[in-house]
mmCIF file of C-alpha atoms in Angstrom:
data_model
loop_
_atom_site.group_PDB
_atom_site.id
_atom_site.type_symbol
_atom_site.label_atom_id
_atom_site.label_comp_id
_atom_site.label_asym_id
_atom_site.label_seq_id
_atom_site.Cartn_x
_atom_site.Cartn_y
_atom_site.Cartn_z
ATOM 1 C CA UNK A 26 0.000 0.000 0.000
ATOM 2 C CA UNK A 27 1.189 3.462 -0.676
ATOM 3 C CA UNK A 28 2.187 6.081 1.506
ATOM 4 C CA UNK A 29 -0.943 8.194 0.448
ATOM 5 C CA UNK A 30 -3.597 5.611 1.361
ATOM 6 C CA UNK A 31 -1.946 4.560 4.794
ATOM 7 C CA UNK A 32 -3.981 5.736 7.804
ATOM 8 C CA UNK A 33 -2.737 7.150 11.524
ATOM 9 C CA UNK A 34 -1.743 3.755 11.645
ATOM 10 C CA UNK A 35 -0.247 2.281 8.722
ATOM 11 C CA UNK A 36 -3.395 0.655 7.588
ATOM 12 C CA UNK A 37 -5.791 1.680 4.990
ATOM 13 C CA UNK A 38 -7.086 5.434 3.724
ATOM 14 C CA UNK A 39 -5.940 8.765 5.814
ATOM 15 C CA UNK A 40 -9.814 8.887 6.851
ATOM 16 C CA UNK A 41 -9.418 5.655 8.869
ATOM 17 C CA UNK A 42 -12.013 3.722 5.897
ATOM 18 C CA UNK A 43 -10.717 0.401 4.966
ATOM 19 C CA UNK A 44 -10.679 -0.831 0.678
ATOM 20 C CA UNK A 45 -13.207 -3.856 1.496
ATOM 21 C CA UNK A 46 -17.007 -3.870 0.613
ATOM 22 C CA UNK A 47 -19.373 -4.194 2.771
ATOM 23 C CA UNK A 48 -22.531 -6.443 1.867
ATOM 24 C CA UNK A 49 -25.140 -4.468 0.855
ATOM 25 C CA UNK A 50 -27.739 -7.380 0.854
ATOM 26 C CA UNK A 51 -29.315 -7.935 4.505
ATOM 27 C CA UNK A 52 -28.273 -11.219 5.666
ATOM 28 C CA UNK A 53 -31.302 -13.331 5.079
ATOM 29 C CA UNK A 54 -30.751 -13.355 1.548
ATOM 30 C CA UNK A 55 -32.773 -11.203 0.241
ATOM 31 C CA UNK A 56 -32.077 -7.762 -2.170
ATOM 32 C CA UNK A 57 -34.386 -5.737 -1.096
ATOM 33 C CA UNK A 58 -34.109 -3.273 2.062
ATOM 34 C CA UNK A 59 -36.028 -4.115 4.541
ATOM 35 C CA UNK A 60 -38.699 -0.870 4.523
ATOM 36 C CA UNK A 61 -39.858 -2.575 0.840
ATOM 37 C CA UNK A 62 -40.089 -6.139 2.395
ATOM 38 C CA UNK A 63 -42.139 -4.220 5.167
ATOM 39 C CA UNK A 64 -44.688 -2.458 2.654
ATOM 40 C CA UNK A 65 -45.164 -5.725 0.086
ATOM 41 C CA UNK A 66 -48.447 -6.638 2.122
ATOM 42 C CA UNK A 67 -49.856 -3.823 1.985
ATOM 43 C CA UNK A 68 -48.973 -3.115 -1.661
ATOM 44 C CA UNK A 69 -50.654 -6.617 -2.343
ATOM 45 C CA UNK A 70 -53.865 -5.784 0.062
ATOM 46 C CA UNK A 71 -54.316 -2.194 -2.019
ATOM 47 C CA UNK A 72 -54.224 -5.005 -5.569
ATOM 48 C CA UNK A 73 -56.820 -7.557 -3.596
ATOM 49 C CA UNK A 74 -58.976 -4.343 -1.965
ATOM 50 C CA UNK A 75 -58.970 -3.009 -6.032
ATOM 51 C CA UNK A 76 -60.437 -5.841 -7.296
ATOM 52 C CA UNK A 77 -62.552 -6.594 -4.368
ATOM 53 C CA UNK A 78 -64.020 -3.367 -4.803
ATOM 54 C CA UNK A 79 -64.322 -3.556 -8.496
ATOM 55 C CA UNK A 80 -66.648 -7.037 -8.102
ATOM 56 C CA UNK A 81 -68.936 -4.836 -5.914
ATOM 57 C CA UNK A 82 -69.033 -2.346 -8.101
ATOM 58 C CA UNK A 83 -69.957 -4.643 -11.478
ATOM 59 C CA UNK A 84 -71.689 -6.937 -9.302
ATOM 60 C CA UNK A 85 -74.342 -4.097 -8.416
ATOM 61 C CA UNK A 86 -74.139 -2.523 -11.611
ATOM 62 C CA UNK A 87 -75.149 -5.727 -13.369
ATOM 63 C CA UNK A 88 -78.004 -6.106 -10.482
ATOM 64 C CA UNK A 89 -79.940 -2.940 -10.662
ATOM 65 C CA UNK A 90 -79.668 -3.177 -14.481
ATOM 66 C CA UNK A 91 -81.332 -5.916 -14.107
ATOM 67 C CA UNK A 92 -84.341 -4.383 -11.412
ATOM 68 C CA UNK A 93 -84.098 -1.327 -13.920
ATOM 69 C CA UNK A 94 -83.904 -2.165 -16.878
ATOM 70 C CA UNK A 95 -84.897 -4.821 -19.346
ATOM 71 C CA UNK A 96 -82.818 -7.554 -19.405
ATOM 72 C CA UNK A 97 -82.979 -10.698 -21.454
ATOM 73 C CA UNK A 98 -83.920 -12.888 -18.141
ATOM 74 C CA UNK A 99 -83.968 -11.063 -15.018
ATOM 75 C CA UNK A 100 -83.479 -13.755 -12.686
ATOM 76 C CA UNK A 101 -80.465 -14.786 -14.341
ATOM 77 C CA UNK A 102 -78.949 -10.992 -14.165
ATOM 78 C CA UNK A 103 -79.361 -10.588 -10.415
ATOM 79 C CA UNK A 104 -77.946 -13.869 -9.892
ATOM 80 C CA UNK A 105 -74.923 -12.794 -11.815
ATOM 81 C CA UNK A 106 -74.688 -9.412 -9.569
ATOM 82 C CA UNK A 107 -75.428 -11.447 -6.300
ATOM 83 C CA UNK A 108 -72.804 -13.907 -7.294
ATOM 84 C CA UNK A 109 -70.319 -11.033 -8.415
ATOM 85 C CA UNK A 110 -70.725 -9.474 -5.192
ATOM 86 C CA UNK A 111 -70.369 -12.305 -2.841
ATOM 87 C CA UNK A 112 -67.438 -13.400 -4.711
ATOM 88 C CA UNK A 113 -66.079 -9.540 -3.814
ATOM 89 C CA UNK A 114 -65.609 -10.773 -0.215
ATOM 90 C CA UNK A 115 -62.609 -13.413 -0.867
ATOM 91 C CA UNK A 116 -60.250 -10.474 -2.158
ATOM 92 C CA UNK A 117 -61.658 -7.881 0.279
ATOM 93 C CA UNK A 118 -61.147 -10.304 3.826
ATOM 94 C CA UNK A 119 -57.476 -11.541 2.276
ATOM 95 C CA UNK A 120 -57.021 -7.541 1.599
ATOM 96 C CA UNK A 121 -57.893 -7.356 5.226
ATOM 97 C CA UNK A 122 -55.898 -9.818 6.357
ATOM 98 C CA UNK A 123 -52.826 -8.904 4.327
ATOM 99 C CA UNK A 124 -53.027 -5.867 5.839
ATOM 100 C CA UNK A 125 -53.100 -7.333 8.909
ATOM 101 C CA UNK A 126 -50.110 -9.571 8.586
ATOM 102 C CA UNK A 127 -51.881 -12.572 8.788
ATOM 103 C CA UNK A 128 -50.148 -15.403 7.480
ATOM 104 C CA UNK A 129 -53.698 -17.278 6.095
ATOM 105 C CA UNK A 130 -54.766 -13.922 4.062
ATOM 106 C CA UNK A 131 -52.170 -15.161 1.576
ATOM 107 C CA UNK A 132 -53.924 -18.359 0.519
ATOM 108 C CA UNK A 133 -57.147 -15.966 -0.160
ATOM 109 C CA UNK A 134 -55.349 -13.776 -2.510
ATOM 110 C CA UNK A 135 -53.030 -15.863 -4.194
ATOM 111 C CA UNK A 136 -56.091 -18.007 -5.231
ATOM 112 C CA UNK A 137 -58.169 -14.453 -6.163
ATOM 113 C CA UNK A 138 -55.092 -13.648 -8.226
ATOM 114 C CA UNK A 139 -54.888 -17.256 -9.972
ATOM 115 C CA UNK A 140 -58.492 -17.177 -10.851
ATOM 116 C CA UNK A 141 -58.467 -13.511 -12.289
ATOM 117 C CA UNK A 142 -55.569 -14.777 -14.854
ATOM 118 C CA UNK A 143 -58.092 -16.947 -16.858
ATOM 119 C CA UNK A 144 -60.976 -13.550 -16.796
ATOM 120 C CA UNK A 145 -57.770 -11.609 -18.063
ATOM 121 C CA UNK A 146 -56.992 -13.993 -20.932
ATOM 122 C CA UNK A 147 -61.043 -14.158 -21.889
ATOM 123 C CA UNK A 148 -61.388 -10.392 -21.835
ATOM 124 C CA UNK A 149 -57.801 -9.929 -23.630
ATOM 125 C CA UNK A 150 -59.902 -12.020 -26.561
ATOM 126 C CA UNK A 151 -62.984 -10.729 -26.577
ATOM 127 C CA UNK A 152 -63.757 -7.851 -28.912
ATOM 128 C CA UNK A 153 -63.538 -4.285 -28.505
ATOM 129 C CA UNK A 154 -64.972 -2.565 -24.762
ATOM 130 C CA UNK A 155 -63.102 -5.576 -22.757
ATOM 131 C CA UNK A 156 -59.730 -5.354 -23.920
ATOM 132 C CA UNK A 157 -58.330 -2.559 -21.908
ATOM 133 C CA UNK A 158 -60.379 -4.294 -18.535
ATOM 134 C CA UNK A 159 -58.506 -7.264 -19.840
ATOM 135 C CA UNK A 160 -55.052 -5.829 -19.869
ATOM 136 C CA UNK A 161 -55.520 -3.947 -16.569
ATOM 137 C CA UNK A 162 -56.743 -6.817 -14.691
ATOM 138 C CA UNK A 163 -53.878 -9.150 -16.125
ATOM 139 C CA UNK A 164 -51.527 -5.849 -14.672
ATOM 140 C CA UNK A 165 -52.825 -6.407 -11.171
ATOM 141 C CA UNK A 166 -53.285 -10.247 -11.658
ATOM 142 C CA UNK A 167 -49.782 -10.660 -12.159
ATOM 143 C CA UNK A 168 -48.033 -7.936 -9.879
ATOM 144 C CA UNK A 169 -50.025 -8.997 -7.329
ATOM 145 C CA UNK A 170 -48.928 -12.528 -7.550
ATOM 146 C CA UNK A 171 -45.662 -11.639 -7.447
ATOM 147 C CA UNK A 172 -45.636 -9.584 -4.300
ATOM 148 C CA UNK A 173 -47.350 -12.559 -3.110
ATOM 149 C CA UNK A 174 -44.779 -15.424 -3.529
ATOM 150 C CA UNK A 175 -41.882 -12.770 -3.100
ATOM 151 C CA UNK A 176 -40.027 -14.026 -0.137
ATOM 152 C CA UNK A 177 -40.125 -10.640 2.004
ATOM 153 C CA UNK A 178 -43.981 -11.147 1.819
ATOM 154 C CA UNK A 179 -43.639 -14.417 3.374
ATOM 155 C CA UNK A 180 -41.095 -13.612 6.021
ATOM 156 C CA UNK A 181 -43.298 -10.419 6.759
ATOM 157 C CA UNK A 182 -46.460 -12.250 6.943
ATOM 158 C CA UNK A 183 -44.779 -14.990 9.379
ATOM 159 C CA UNK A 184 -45.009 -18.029 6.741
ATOM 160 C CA UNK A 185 -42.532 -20.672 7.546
ATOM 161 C CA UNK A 186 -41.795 -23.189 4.357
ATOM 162 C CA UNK A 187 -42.111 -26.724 5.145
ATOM 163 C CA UNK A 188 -39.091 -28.322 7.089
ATOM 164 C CA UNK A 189 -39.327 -24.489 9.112
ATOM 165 C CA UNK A 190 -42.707 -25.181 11.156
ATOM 166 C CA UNK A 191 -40.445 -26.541 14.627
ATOM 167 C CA UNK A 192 -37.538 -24.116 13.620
ATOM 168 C CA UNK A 193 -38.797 -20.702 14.388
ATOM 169 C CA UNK A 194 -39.220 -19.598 17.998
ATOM 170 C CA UNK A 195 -43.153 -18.165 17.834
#
């Protein structure tokens, strides 16, 4: 080492900083710091509260079209808005429980997400009107589903993978 970069005591820069890198990554593994491993819940309960929100709000548009107006079979349209709107709650309570940090909200949304990829694909080949819902709901589909699986999530939401259940001291 040169004279230039030798500390008060032989070692190093003048400043007293050694030449070796730290680790930036924390030491569980993962890339991310830990305030985004922190929010990836929440940003997945906002995507399951969206779309939980958005199958009340078709749901009851579909049903008092069907009180209101004239629809083909009436019966058949509210049970299409009752059903839309009942199937609302899965996404809402796992947005809930997401938010919540509770470790079985995941199972909820994951399967909300999983069953919104198929809608996606139909609207995505449909004709005209339904191809932008298509492409937005494939959007949150997918994002969500990755915040989902992404490790931080399931360190944050206290998941343990299998061979961890005796391992962790809860």
């Amino acid at each position: 080492m040169s004279r230039a970069t030798e500390g008060a005591y032989g070692e190093g820069y003048p400043s007293g900083v050694s030449s070796e890198q730290t680790p930036t990554a924390p030491p569980d593994g993962t890339t991310a710091p830990d305030g985004i491993a922190e929010r990836r819940p929440a940003y997945a309960a906002a995507l399951a509260a969206l779309e939980g929100l958005a199958l009340v709000a078709v749901g009851g548009w579909m049903s008092v079209l069907a009180l209101t107006g004239a629809p083909d079979d009436r019966s058949q349209a509210v049970t299409g808005g009752v059903t839309l709107i009942m199937l609302a709650l899965l996404p809402l309570i796992a947005a809930r429980g997401l938010l919540a940090r509770r470790g079985w909200s995941r199972g909820p949304a994951v399967i909300t997400q999983i069953i919104a990829l198929p809608v996606a694909y139909n609207l995505l080949v449909s004709d005209g009107v339904a191809i932008p819902a298509g492409i937005v709901l494939a959007v949150v589909a997918v994002t969500a589903l990755v915040l989902l699986v992404n490790p931080g999530t399931t360190r944050a939401l206290g998941i343990r993978g299998p061979g961890n259940a005796g391992s962790a001291g809860r």
